Each structure stands twice: as C-alpha cells, then as structure tokens.
Coordinates of C-alpha atoms in Angstrom, one line a residue:
M1 CA 68.1 131.4 86.0
N2 CA 71.1 132.1 88.2
Q3 CA 73.5 129.2 89.0
V4 CA 75.2 128.9 92.3
L5 CA 78.7 130.5 92.7
G6 CA 81.3 128.2 91.2
G7 CA 78.8 125.9 89.6
S8 CA 79.2 124.7 86.0
V9 CA 77.7 126.7 83.2
P10 CA 75.6 125.0 81.8
P11 CA 74.4 123.5 85.1
N12 CA 75.0 119.7 85.7
T13 CA 77.5 119.4 82.8
D14 CA 80.7 117.5 83.5
H15 CA 82.6 119.1 80.6
A16 CA 81.1 122.6 80.8
V17 CA 83.3 125.4 79.4
S18 CA 82.0 128.2 81.7
V19 CA 81.4 128.8 85.4
S20 CA 78.9 130.8 87.4
L21 CA 80.0 134.1 88.8
P22 CA 76.6 135.5 89.6
T23 CA 77.5 138.8 91.2
W24 CA 79.8 141.7 90.4
K25 CA 81.5 141.1 93.7
S26 CA 82.2 137.4 92.8
N27 CA 83.9 138.4 89.6
I28 CA 86.2 140.7 91.5
G29 CA 86.8 138.0 94.1
Y30 CA 87.7 135.5 91.4
E31 CA 90.2 137.9 89.9
E32 CA 91.7 138.7 93.3
G33 CA 91.9 134.9 94.1
E34 CA 89.8 135.2 97.1
A35 CA 89.1 131.9 98.9
W36 CA 85.3 132.5 99.2
V37 CA 85.2 132.3 95.4
V38 CA 88.1 130.1 94.3
S39 CA 87.2 127.4 96.9
K40 CA 83.8 126.9 95.3
M41 CA 85.0 126.6 91.7
Q42 CA 83.8 123.4 90.2
S43 CA 84.3 124.5 86.6
G44 CA 85.8 127.3 84.6
Y45 CA 86.8 128.4 81.2
P46 CA 89.2 125.5 80.4
R47 CA 92.2 127.6 79.3
F48 CA 92.0 129.7 82.5
F49 CA 90.8 127.1 84.9
V50 CA 92.3 123.6 84.7
H51 CA 89.4 121.1 84.8
L52 CA 89.3 119.2 88.1
G53 CA 89.7 115.9 86.3
I54 CA 92.8 117.1 84.6
Q55 CA 94.1 118.4 87.9
K56 CA 93.7 114.9 89.4
L57 CA 95.4 113.3 86.4
A58 CA 98.4 115.7 86.7
Q59 CA 98.7 114.9 90.4
E60 CA 98.6 111.2 89.6
I61 CA 101.3 111.6 87.0
V62 CA 103.6 113.4 89.4
R63 CA 102.9 110.8 92.1
R64 CA 104.1 108.1 89.7
V65 CA 107.1 109.7 88.1
G66 CA 108.0 112.8 90.2
N67 CA 108.0 114.4 93.6
P68 CA 104.5 115.4 94.7
E69 CA 105.9 117.7 97.4
S70 CA 107.9 119.9 95.0
E71 CA 106.8 119.2 91.5
A72 CA 103.7 119.8 89.2
A73 CA 102.8 118.8 85.7
T74 CA 101.1 120.3 82.7
L75 CA 99.6 117.8 80.2
F76 CA 99.6 117.7 76.5
A77 CA 98.4 115.4 73.7
S78 CA 101.6 115.3 71.7
L79 CA 105.3 115.6 72.0
K80 CA 105.3 118.6 69.8
T81 CA 102.9 120.6 72.0
A82 CA 104.8 119.5 75.1
R83 CA 108.1 120.8 73.6
I84 CA 106.5 124.2 73.0
C85 CA 105.8 124.4 76.7
H86 CA 109.2 123.1 77.6
S87 CA 111.0 125.6 75.3
F88 CA 108.9 128.5 76.6
M89 CA 109.6 127.6 80.2
V90 CA 113.3 127.2 79.6
S91 CA 113.4 130.6 77.9
K92 CA 112.0 132.3 81.1
I93 CA 114.4 130.9 83.7
P94 CA 118.2 130.9 84.3
E95 CA 120.1 128.4 82.1
D96 CA 121.4 126.5 85.1
Q97 CA 117.8 125.8 86.2
S98 CA 116.6 124.3 82.9
Q99 CA 117.4 120.7 83.9
K100 CA 114.6 120.9 86.4
I101 CA 112.1 120.9 83.6
R102 CA 111.6 117.6 81.9
I103 CA 109.2 115.7 79.5
V104 CA 107.7 112.4 80.4
N105 CA 105.8 110.5 77.7
F106 CA 103.0 108.0 78.4
I107 CA 102.1 105.6 75.6
P108 CA 99.7 102.6 75.1
S109 CA 101.3 99.5 76.7
P110 CA 103.3 97.6 74.1
N111 CA 101.2 94.5 74.5
T112 CA 97.9 96.4 74.4
E113 CA 98.3 98.5 71.3
A114 CA 95.2 100.1 69.9
G115 CA 95.6 98.2 66.6
S116 CA 92.8 99.3 64.3
T117 CA 91.1 101.6 66.7
S118 CA 91.3 105.3 65.8
V119 CA 91.7 106.4 69.5
K120 CA 95.2 107.5 70.3
S121 CA 95.8 107.8 74.1
S122 CA 99.3 109.1 74.3
L123 CA 99.9 111.6 77.0
V124 CA 102.9 113.9 77.2
C125 CA 103.7 115.6 80.5
V126 CA 105.9 118.6 81.2
I127 CA 107.1 118.2 84.8
Y128 CA 108.6 121.2 86.7
P129 CA 109.2 122.7 90.1
K130 CA 105.9 124.1 91.6
D131 CA 107.3 127.6 91.7
L132 CA 107.4 127.6 87.9
A133 CA 103.7 126.8 87.6
S134 CA 102.8 130.3 86.6
I135 CA 105.1 130.1 83.5
A136 CA 103.5 126.8 82.5
K137 CA 100.1 128.3 82.9
Q138 CA 100.9 130.9 80.3
V139 CA 101.5 128.2 77.7
W140 CA 98.3 126.4 78.7
Q141 CA 96.3 129.6 78.5
H142 CA 97.8 131.4 75.5
S143 CA 98.4 128.5 73.2
G144 CA 95.3 126.5 74.0
C145 CA 97.2 123.3 73.3
G146 CA 96.6 121.5 76.6
I147 CA 94.5 118.3 76.8
S148 CA 90.7 118.5 76.9
S149 CA 88.8 117.3 79.9
R150 CA 87.4 114.3 78.0
R151 CA 90.9 113.2 76.9
G152 CA 92.0 113.6 80.5
E153 CA 89.1 111.5 81.7
F154 CA 90.0 108.8 79.2
C155 CA 93.7 108.9 80.0
M156 CA 93.1 108.6 83.8
R157 CA 91.1 105.4 83.2
A158 CA 93.7 104.1 80.8
L159 CA 96.5 104.8 83.3
Q160 CA 94.6 103.2 86.2
D161 CA 93.7 100.1 84.1
G162 CA 97.3 99.6 82.8
F163 CA 96.7 100.5 79.2
L164 CA 98.8 103.7 79.4
V165 CA 102.3 103.4 80.7
E166 CA 105.4 105.6 80.9
E167 CA 107.7 105.2 77.9
N168 CA 110.7 103.2 79.0
S169 CA 113.2 105.0 76.8
T170 CA 113.8 108.8 76.5
T171 CA 115.6 108.5 73.2
T172 CA 112.6 109.8 71.3
I173 CA 112.7 113.1 73.2
D174 CA 115.5 114.9 71.5
L175 CA 116.0 117.9 73.7
D176 CA 119.4 119.3 74.8
T177 CA 118.1 120.0 78.2
Q178 CA 116.1 116.8 78.7
R179 CA 117.2 114.3 81.3
P180 CA 115.6 111.0 82.4
C181 CA 113.2 111.3 85.2
K182 CA 114.9 110.6 88.6
G183 CA 111.8 110.5 90.6
P184 CA 110.3 107.2 91.9
R185 CA 108.8 105.0 89.2
R186 CA 105.4 103.6 90.0
Y187 CA 103.5 100.7 88.6
R188 CA 103.6 100.6 84.8
G189 CA 100.5 98.5 84.8
K190 CA 97.4 98.6 87.0
G191 CA 97.6 101.9 88.9
S192 CA 94.9 101.3 91.4
V193 CA 92.9 98.6 93.1
N194 CA 89.3 99.3 93.8
G195 CA 90.0 103.0 93.3
T196 CA 92.8 103.1 95.9
S197 CA 96.3 104.0 94.7
R198 CA 98.9 101.4 95.2
G199 CA 102.2 102.2 96.8
P200 CA 105.6 102.5 95.1
S201 CA 107.5 99.5 93.9
T202 CA 111.3 99.3 93.4
P203 CA 111.9 98.9 89.6
S204 CA 114.5 96.1 90.1
S205 CA 112.3 94.1 92.4
P206 CA 111.1 90.7 90.9
D207 CA 107.6 91.6 92.1
T208 CA 107.5 94.8 90.0
P209 CA 104.5 94.4 87.7
S210 CA 105.0 94.4 83.9
A211 CA 103.2 96.7 81.6
T212 CA 100.3 94.2 81.2
D213 CA 99.9 93.2 84.9
G214 CA 96.7 94.2 86.5
I215 CA 94.6 94.0 83.3
E216 CA 91.5 92.2 84.5
D217 CA 90.0 89.2 82.9
G218 CA 92.4 89.4 79.9
R219 CA 90.6 92.5 78.8
D220 CA 92.2 94.1 75.7
Y221 CA 92.5 97.7 74.6
A222 CA 89.7 97.4 72.1
Q223 CA 87.4 96.2 74.8
F224 CA 88.6 99.1 77.0
I225 CA 87.7 101.5 74.2
E226 CA 84.3 100.1 73.8
E227 CA 83.6 100.2 77.5
R228 CA 84.9 103.8 77.8
F229 CA 83.0 105.2 74.9
G230 CA 80.0 103.0 74.7
R231 CA 77.6 102.4 71.9
N232 CA 76.1 105.9 72.0
L233 CA 79.5 107.5 71.2
S234 CA 81.3 105.1 68.9
T235 CA 84.8 106.3 68.1
S236 CA 84.4 104.9 64.6
Y237 CA 82.4 108.0 64.0
A238 CA 85.2 110.4 65.0
N239 CA 86.9 110.7 61.6
K240 CA 83.5 111.0 59.9
A241 CA 82.5 113.6 62.4
K242 CA 85.6 115.7 61.6
I243 CA 84.8 115.5 57.9
A244 CA 81.3 116.8 58.5
V245 CA 82.6 119.6 60.8
R246 CA 85.2 120.6 58.2
R247 CA 82.6 120.7 55.5
R248 CA 80.4 123.0 57.5
I249 CA 83.3 125.3 58.1
A250 CA 84.2 125.3 54.4
G251 CA 80.6 126.3 53.6
V252 CA 80.0 123.3 51.4
L253 CA 77.5 122.0 53.9
T254 CA 74.9 124.4 55.2
A255 CA 71.9 122.0 55.7
D256 CA 70.8 121.0 59.2
V257 CA 71.4 117.3 58.7
E258 CA 72.7 114.3 60.7
L259 CA 76.0 112.7 60.1
P260 CA 75.1 110.2 57.3
E261 CA 73.5 113.0 55.2
A262 CA 76.4 115.3 56.0
L263 CA 78.8 112.9 54.3
E264 CA 76.6 112.7 51.2
T265 CA 75.1 116.2 50.7
A266 CA 78.1 118.5 50.5
T267 CA 78.2 120.7 47.4
S268 CA 81.0 122.3 45.4
E269 CA 79.7 125.8 46.4
G270 CA 81.6 127.0 49.4
R271 CA 82.4 130.3 51.1
I272 CA 84.8 131.1 48.3
A273 CA 85.4 129.5 44.9
G274 CA 87.5 126.4 45.1
V275 CA 87.5 126.0 48.9
S276 CA 86.9 122.5 50.2
E277 CA 87.2 120.6 53.5
D278 CA 90.8 119.9 52.6
D279 CA 91.5 123.6 53.3
V280 CA 90.1 123.3 56.9
Y281 CA 92.2 122.2 59.9
L282 CA 90.8 121.4 63.3
F283 CA 92.3 122.1 66.7
P284 CA 91.4 121.4 70.3
T285 CA 90.6 125.1 71.0
G286 CA 90.1 128.3 69.1
M287 CA 93.2 129.8 70.7
S288 CA 95.3 126.9 69.4
S289 CA 94.1 127.6 65.8
I290 CA 95.4 131.2 66.3
F291 CA 98.6 130.0 67.8
S292 CA 99.1 127.5 65.0
S293 CA 98.4 130.2 62.4
H294 CA 101.2 132.3 63.9
Q295 CA 103.6 129.3 64.2
T296 CA 102.8 128.2 60.6
L297 CA 103.5 131.6 59.2
L298 CA 106.8 131.8 61.1
S299 CA 107.8 128.5 59.6
A300 CA 106.6 129.4 56.1
R301 CA 108.0 133.0 56.0
G302 CA 110.7 133.3 58.6
P303 CA 111.0 135.4 61.8
L304 CA 109.2 138.6 61.1
K305 CA 107.3 140.9 63.5
S306 CA 103.5 140.6 63.4
I307 CA 100.8 143.2 63.5
C308 CA 97.8 143.1 65.8
F309 CA 95.1 145.3 64.4
G310 CA 92.2 146.4 66.6
F311 CA 91.6 145.7 70.2
P312 CA 91.9 141.9 70.3
Y313 CA 90.9 139.0 72.6
T314 CA 93.6 139.1 75.2
D315 CA 95.4 135.9 74.4
T316 CA 95.9 136.8 70.7
L317 CA 98.0 139.7 71.6
K318 CA 99.9 137.7 74.1
I319 CA 100.8 135.0 71.5
L320 CA 102.2 137.6 69.1
E321 CA 104.2 139.3 71.9
K322 CA 105.6 136.2 73.6
W323 CA 106.4 134.0 70.6
G324 CA 108.5 135.2 67.6
P325 CA 110.1 138.6 67.1
G326 CA 107.3 140.7 68.6
C327 CA 104.3 142.7 67.6
L328 CA 103.2 146.1 66.4
F329 CA 99.9 146.8 68.2
Y330 CA 97.2 149.1 66.8
G331 CA 94.6 149.0 69.6
H332 CA 92.1 151.3 68.0
G333 CA 92.0 149.6 64.6
S334 CA 91.2 152.9 63.0
S335 CA 91.8 154.4 59.6
E336 CA 94.5 156.6 61.2
D337 CA 96.2 153.3 62.4
L338 CA 96.1 152.1 58.8
D339 CA 97.6 155.4 57.6
D340 CA 100.5 154.8 60.1
L341 CA 100.9 151.2 59.0
E342 CA 101.0 152.3 55.3
A343 CA 103.7 154.9 56.1
R344 CA 105.8 152.3 57.9
L345 CA 105.5 150.0 54.9
K346 CA 106.4 152.7 52.4
N347 CA 109.5 153.3 54.6
G348 CA 110.6 149.7 54.2
E349 CA 109.3 148.0 57.3
R350 CA 108.2 144.4 56.7
F351 CA 105.9 142.2 58.6
L352 CA 104.9 138.5 59.0
G353 CA 101.2 139.0 59.0
L354 CA 98.3 141.1 60.3
F355 CA 96.1 139.5 62.9
T356 CA 92.6 141.0 63.4
E357 CA 89.1 140.2 64.5
A358 CA 86.0 140.9 62.5
P359 CA 84.2 142.2 64.4
G360 CA 86.4 142.9 67.4
N361 CA 85.8 141.9 71.1
P362 CA 84.3 143.6 73.0
L363 CA 83.5 146.8 71.1
L364 CA 82.2 145.0 68.0
R365 CA 84.1 147.3 65.6
T366 CA 84.9 145.9 62.2
P367 CA 88.3 146.5 60.5
D368 CA 88.7 147.7 57.0
L369 CA 89.6 144.4 55.5
V370 CA 89.4 145.7 51.9
R371 CA 92.2 148.2 52.6
I372 CA 94.1 145.8 54.7
R373 CA 94.0 143.2 51.8
S374 CA 95.3 145.9 49.4
L375 CA 98.2 146.7 51.7
A376 CA 99.0 143.0 52.2
D377 CA 99.1 142.4 48.5
Q378 CA 101.3 145.4 47.9
Y379 CA 103.7 144.9 50.7
D380 CA 103.8 141.2 51.1
F381 CA 102.3 140.2 54.5
A382 CA 99.6 137.7 55.4
V383 CA 96.2 138.5 56.8
V384 CA 94.7 136.3 59.6
A385 CA 91.1 137.1 60.4
D386 CA 89.3 135.8 63.5
E387 CA 85.6 135.4 62.6
T388 CA 84.5 133.9 65.9
I389 CA 82.2 136.8 67.1
S390 CA 79.7 137.0 64.2
N391 CA 80.6 133.7 62.7
F392 CA 81.0 132.8 59.0
L393 CA 77.2 132.4 58.4
N394 CA 76.8 136.1 59.0
I395 CA 80.0 137.5 57.4
N396 CA 82.5 136.1 55.0
V397 CA 86.1 137.3 55.7
L398 CA 87.8 134.6 53.6
P399 CA 88.0 136.7 50.3
Y400 CA 90.2 139.2 52.2
A401 CA 92.2 136.8 54.4
D402 CA 95.0 134.3 53.8
I403 CA 93.8 132.4 56.9
A404 CA 90.5 132.6 58.7
V405 CA 90.4 131.2 62.3
S406 CA 87.5 130.6 64.6
S407 CA 86.6 129.2 68.0
L408 CA 84.2 126.4 67.4
T409 CA 83.5 126.4 71.2
K410 CA 81.2 129.3 70.7
L411 CA 78.3 129.7 68.2
F412 CA 79.3 126.7 66.1
S413 CA 78.8 124.4 69.1
G414 CA 76.4 126.4 71.1
D415 CA 76.0 123.8 73.9
S416 CA 79.0 125.0 75.9
N417 CA 80.2 121.5 76.6
V418 CA 83.1 121.0 74.2
M419 CA 86.1 123.0 73.0
G420 CA 87.4 123.3 69.4
G421 CA 89.0 125.5 66.9
S422 CA 89.4 125.8 63.1
L423 CA 91.8 127.3 60.6
I424 CA 90.9 127.6 57.0
V425 CA 93.4 128.5 54.3
N426 CA 92.2 130.7 51.4
P427 CA 92.9 128.7 48.1
H428 CA 93.4 132.0 46.3
G429 CA 95.7 133.5 48.9
Q430 CA 99.2 134.6 47.9
Y431 CA 100.7 132.1 50.4
Y432 CA 98.4 129.2 49.8
R433 CA 100.9 126.8 48.4
R434 CA 103.5 127.7 51.0
L435 CA 101.0 127.4 53.8
K436 CA 99.7 124.1 52.6
E437 CA 103.2 122.7 52.2
T438 CA 104.1 123.8 55.7
L439 CA 100.9 122.4 57.2
S440 CA 101.4 119.1 55.4
H441 CA 104.4 118.4 57.6
E442 CA 103.7 120.5 60.7
Y443 CA 100.0 120.1 61.4
E444 CA 99.0 117.3 63.7
D445 CA 95.4 116.3 64.4
I446 CA 95.1 116.3 68.2
F447 CA 91.4 117.1 68.3
W448 CA 90.2 114.4 70.7
A449 CA 87.8 111.8 69.2
E450 CA 85.0 112.3 71.8
D451 CA 85.3 116.1 71.4
A452 CA 84.9 115.8 67.6
V453 CA 81.8 113.6 68.0
F454 CA 80.2 116.1 70.4
M455 CA 81.2 119.0 68.2
E456 CA 79.6 117.5 65.1
R457 CA 76.4 116.7 67.0
N458 CA 76.1 120.2 68.5
S459 CA 76.7 121.9 65.1
R460 CA 74.0 120.1 63.2
D461 CA 71.4 122.8 63.8
F462 CA 74.0 125.6 63.5
V463 CA 72.2 127.4 60.6
T464 CA 68.8 127.4 62.3
R465 CA 70.2 128.7 65.6
I466 CA 72.1 131.6 64.1
D467 CA 68.9 133.0 62.4
K468 CA 67.0 133.0 65.7
I469 CA 70.0 134.5 67.7
N470 CA 70.4 137.2 65.1
S471 CA 66.8 138.2 65.2
T472 CA 66.5 138.2 69.0
S473 CA 69.8 140.2 69.4
E474 CA 68.5 143.0 67.2
E475 CA 65.3 143.3 69.2
I476 CA 67.1 143.3 72.6
T477 CA 69.8 145.8 71.5
A478 CA 67.1 148.1 70.1
M479 CA 65.3 147.9 73.5
L480 CA 68.5 148.8 75.4
K481 CA 69.3 151.7 73.0
D482 CA 66.0 153.2 73.9
S483 CA 66.7 153.1 77.6
P484 CA 68.0 156.4 79.1
L485 CA 69.9 154.4 81.7
V486 CA 72.2 152.9 79.0
K487 CA 75.2 154.9 78.1
E488 CA 76.3 152.9 75.0
V489 CA 75.3 149.8 73.1
Y490 CA 78.2 148.2 71.2
Y491 CA 76.8 146.1 68.4
P492 CA 77.7 145.8 64.7
K493 CA 74.4 147.3 63.7
Y494 CA 75.0 150.4 65.7
S495 CA 78.7 150.7 65.3
P496 CA 80.4 153.5 63.3
T497 CA 82.1 150.7 61.4
R498 CA 78.7 149.3 60.2
P499 CA 79.5 150.0 56.5
L500 CA 82.6 147.9 56.8
Y501 CA 80.6 145.1 58.5
D502 CA 77.9 145.3 55.9
S503 CA 80.5 144.9 53.2
L504 CA 81.3 141.5 54.6
R505 CA 77.8 140.3 55.2
T506 CA 76.5 137.2 53.5
P507 CA 73.2 137.4 51.6
N508 CA 71.3 136.1 54.6
G509 CA 73.7 137.3 57.3
G510 CA 72.7 139.2 60.4
Y511 CA 74.6 141.1 63.0
G512 CA 75.4 138.2 65.4
G513 CA 74.5 137.4 68.9
L514 CA 77.1 139.4 70.9
F515 CA 76.8 142.9 72.2
S516 CA 78.2 145.0 75.0
I517 CA 76.6 147.7 77.1
T518 CA 77.7 150.4 79.5
F519 CA 75.7 152.5 82.0
H520 CA 76.0 156.1 83.2
S521 CA 77.0 155.0 86.7
K522 CA 78.8 152.1 88.4
E523 CA 75.8 151.7 90.8
A524 CA 73.5 151.0 87.8
T525 CA 76.0 148.7 86.2
I526 CA 76.3 146.5 89.3
A527 CA 72.6 146.5 90.0
F528 CA 71.9 145.5 86.4
Y529 CA 74.4 142.7 86.5
D530 CA 73.4 141.3 89.9
T531 CA 69.7 141.4 89.0
I532 CA 69.5 140.0 85.5
E533 CA 68.2 136.4 85.6
V534 CA 70.4 134.8 83.0
L535 CA 73.5 132.6 83.4
K536 CA 76.6 134.6 84.2
G537 CA 80.1 133.6 83.4
P538 CA 82.9 133.7 80.8
S539 CA 82.5 132.5 77.1
L540 CA 80.0 133.5 74.4
G541 CA 78.0 131.9 71.6
T542 CA 76.0 129.7 73.9
N543 CA 72.4 128.4 73.2
F544 CA 71.4 130.2 76.4
T545 CA 71.9 133.9 77.1
L546 CA 75.2 134.5 79.0
C547 CA 76.4 137.7 80.6
S548 CA 79.7 138.8 82.1
P549 CA 81.6 141.9 83.2
Y550 CA 84.0 141.2 80.3
V551 CA 86.7 143.8 81.0
V552 CA 87.0 142.8 84.7
L553 CA 87.5 139.2 83.7
A554 CA 89.7 139.7 80.7
H555 CA 91.8 142.7 81.7
Y556 CA 91.6 143.0 85.5
G557 CA 95.4 143.5 85.9
E558 CA 95.5 146.1 83.1
L559 CA 92.3 148.1 83.3
E560 CA 94.0 151.4 82.7
W561 CA 95.7 150.1 79.7
A562 CA 92.4 148.8 78.3
K563 CA 90.8 152.2 79.1
S564 CA 93.4 153.9 76.9
Y565 CA 91.8 152.1 74.0
D566 CA 88.3 153.2 74.8
I567 CA 87.4 150.0 76.7
D568 CA 85.2 150.9 79.7
P569 CA 86.3 148.9 82.8
D570 CA 82.6 148.5 83.7
L571 CA 81.5 147.2 80.4
I572 CA 79.0 144.3 80.4
R573 CA 79.1 141.8 77.6
V574 CA 76.0 139.8 76.6
S575 CA 75.8 136.7 74.4
V576 CA 72.2 136.1 73.3
G577 CA 70.7 132.6 73.3
L578 CA 67.7 130.8 72.1
E579 CA 65.2 131.9 74.7
D580 CA 61.8 133.2 73.7
V581 CA 62.2 136.8 72.8
A582 CA 59.3 138.0 74.9
D583 CA 60.7 136.3 78.0
L584 CA 64.1 137.7 77.3
R585 CA 62.7 141.2 77.0
S586 CA 61.0 140.8 80.4
T587 CA 64.3 139.6 81.9
F588 CA 66.2 142.6 80.6
Q589 CA 63.5 145.0 81.7
Q590 CA 63.6 143.7 85.3
A591 CA 67.4 144.3 85.3
L592 CA 66.9 147.8 83.9
D593 CA 64.3 148.5 86.6
A594 CA 66.9 147.5 89.2
A595 CA 69.5 149.8 87.6
E596 CA 67.0 152.7 87.7
K597 CA 66.4 152.2 91.4
A598 CA 70.2 152.1 92.0
N599 CA 70.5 155.5 90.4
K600 CA 68.0 157.2 92.7

C-alpha cells in the first residue's frame, strides 16, 4: 500500500495532512532538505509543510502589496494571530530592523459584504524580508495558528474575483512598529482574467479599478459563497457542525448519528458532572489549542514559569520555552521528577501550570495525574493534560485537569483530511471562573467553516472506530512482543505505568491505537520500515495504518538530547487503522521476515 515519494497521504486527497516518505532514506533526505525528496513534496503535515495552495496565495499577496524579489508572507485568519507572529518576529531581530515587518489586512469588499452569511473571509498577512522566513515558520509551526488549506483555497478565489481586497486604512492595526505598505498596490478588485494575473496599476490613475470592478455579471458575495461551497457543503451547517463536535468532545454525545440527530440527542451526562458544550472551545489545529491554553493561563494568572512534565510532542515544549517566562522541563516524567517538583514547591517556587500528555508520545508512558492534581491544589498551579494519543473515549483526564486539550486531526477525525483542535475547561477546576472570563474576551473562533463541516462528518462514527482500533492494536502489539527480533514494544498495556493508565480508563476504554517499537539492530529497523506495506508518513490516528520513524522526523536536529530521555533514535511509531486484523498481521509478518533476513 505504499504511496509514491512526496505523494499525499491519504492518496488523491487535496487537503491531506500527511505525506509519503516510504523509505528510511527518504525520511533522512527530507530532514536534510535534499532536493530528490523536497522537490517531490506535493503534501506534508500542514504545520511543517505549507500547503501548495497557501504558498501560491502568499506569493500572490506579496505580488500585490509587496516586493516578490525580497519579501515573503505568512497568512493568518485574524489580526490577533497575525500580531502574535509580528511580535515574535520583532523580538528576534535588532530593533532598527523591526520596521521591515508589517501587517496587511484583506477584508471583504465594502460593496460586497457577506451580509447574513456565516462565512468570514478576512485574511491577515505578515510580510517580511525573505531572510526572516525561518523565524515566521517557527510561529506557523509552534502556534498552529496559520490558515488552513481550505480557507486558503477560498481566499484565493475571493481575491481573484474581487470579493477580498486590501484594507484601505491601517488605523485598525495598532502596532508601534507598524507602517503602511510602501510596495506597489495591485488591483483591489478582479485579480486575474482567465487565470492570468493582471499587471500593476498606478493608484492615482483614473483607470484604476474600484473594489467592485471585475465582478462578473453582477454576481454578489452570497452567490460566490454558494458557488464556492456548493449544495453538498452548505455553510449554513457550519455552526451546527461545531455544536455537534463540541458535544462529542464534552461527552454528552456518544452515539454514531448524523447532524440532525446530534443536535437533538445530547444528554446531560458528560465526561464529568456539569460539563457541557459551552466548556469546549474549537481551534484550527491541536497545537493552537495548546498554545491558546498557555496564552489564556498567562492572561488569567500572570507571567509565571510553566512545567513540562514527561517527554512531550516537540512543539509543546517549544511553546513553553519561547513564549512567556520559560519552562521547567521534566523529560522522564517519573516519580523522582515529581519528588523534585514537590521539593521546589515546598521551597517557595511557584508556577503557572503543568503541561503533560496522557499517555506521552512516543513512549506511551502515563503521568501520575492523581499526585499531580494533589500538588496543583496544594501549591496553586493549573494542570493542562493533552489527551490526543489515547483519546477521551479510552481515558478520562478531565477530573484531574483544569484544561484538557486534544488534536482533533487525529483519531477524532480519522480521515486525515482536516485539521482541528479542542480545549475543554473543567467546570470543577480551581480556575474555572477565571479561565471562562478570560476566554470570554480573548477566545476567537477561527475554525474555518468548511473544516468544521468535514470534522463533524468524519467524527460521526468515532465511537465505533475506536473500538475496532483498540482491539486490533492489542493483537498486533502482542504479536510483536512475541518476536525475538523486537527489542521493545511501547504501548500503554505493556508500560511500567500501566496502573496509572488503568486508573484513567473509562468503563469501556482500551489502550488506544498508537504504539512504538525498536529492534536490536539498525539493519533490522530499516528493513522492517522499508518493507512494511502500509502508508508511511507523519501524523497518527488515521483510519488506515500509518508508520513513521518518529524520532528522526520529530527530533532529527536533537537526537542526542532525545536519547538522554530514553528515546531511541531508531524508534518506529505505528498508528493502527481499520484494516482487517488478519490482513494486518500478514503485513507485519512480512516486514518482520525482512528484518530477520537483514540480521543474517
């Protein structure tokens, strides 16, 4: 089932969230930036690889309002998220260079406002010298606040058709370092004719088009929306879809039902007493939900250092280190680490919050949330638990967390064709009122309408899928543990922290669909990876089995650092899908046979 190098995963999917890296060598080539790999990339994990459609939109923006020879742009859905990028970039360069970074806002044309439609097509662009692109990329990757590929696709059409225009005034952008764009202004209306870009026009010329010029046949914005989305994806469903998604996350909706039933069958029994959809907040990515949790706590509690407990997904640690006063990192997540933390707390150190994953990625160890909760109550810090890996149908972290976050891109969606994230606030948490108040004036819903509709559709059979994935994963991991070729199987069921995991399990919960394996030799590792006939690329929680050399992809520039926390550089991570278990056993056996031959 291998996909060609650089092809989308899943195949033939315009908005796929993974990419095929089918050999061990291709993963190394990707990390090294080698042309034979990078030149073939048609897709990628969206926070690491900017979707080709978004790349084209950014280029078009710079062509219209900047200098394509020397400038680049990073695109956001709101002024607030663009300001985060702007502030971060300014903080990383000399003060006298800050004027080179500016924000340009694109809004619906004044005469073609959306009116009653729920689709908001504003586009906010941070424009900067090309040599600063690596700094902007950090914001895109770590914060997860960039625009989605579907939003980008929509905005490109709106821009070309004259419905999205540069804001004429910069008075709404209140930044000390902001200056008006001095690059050449392009048409504010129709941006192309028959797909060909039109040349520049002098703003003062009497021939310069107005904001509504070029709109064919008197077509209005509502008609444009209808044409863009079509009857099969009505934007009128977007808000209803978000309600259904929030209800599933709150646990008040667990039935596999379509949207109309989802809006009628929710119960008062959720994951914890008193929780409701009103305690759930949606974000464009899982990472943006973590970033927002940190930002919200900083606003609610002030500038205190955070704690990262356990070896985390790479960008979580980067957020805590790069925004705010810093981070105390406990990479092993052990009881000894908790002893050290408790000693610090007793000596008067105070913290904003403890961020942890349950279980962790990629060793699938579970933190002692009971003890962490006790320390948090005693010494006044928040607990933020990432439940992405096993998901909230298998375990319930909410009784021990002030905030639970999750990447909906993964198991919740399954189809690997849409990004999303969630944040849920514990109604019994010690900071509940403060967090709700802060979110009431700082949270902005920038989860794109199309993405919300796809997310709701994908998650309708969430419950059924999880049961099958749990069962298949237990069988495959047992098979691998019996193989003398395999050095270690990392899975909650076999982890030394299993008792901690079991204490969080729901009545019908299993051990999830993610596991990691290592082999006794590098030759066996490479042979297994190159041979196994499943899709291979970044991400997890897909409806199809997905494999990757996780440490190579996530920590290539810091392999020795990762190794110091017991993370084997040659670890392979597997996310189990919905395939027939007998077929999957055969697939794994063939790869094991290849590994055995490589050892001889």
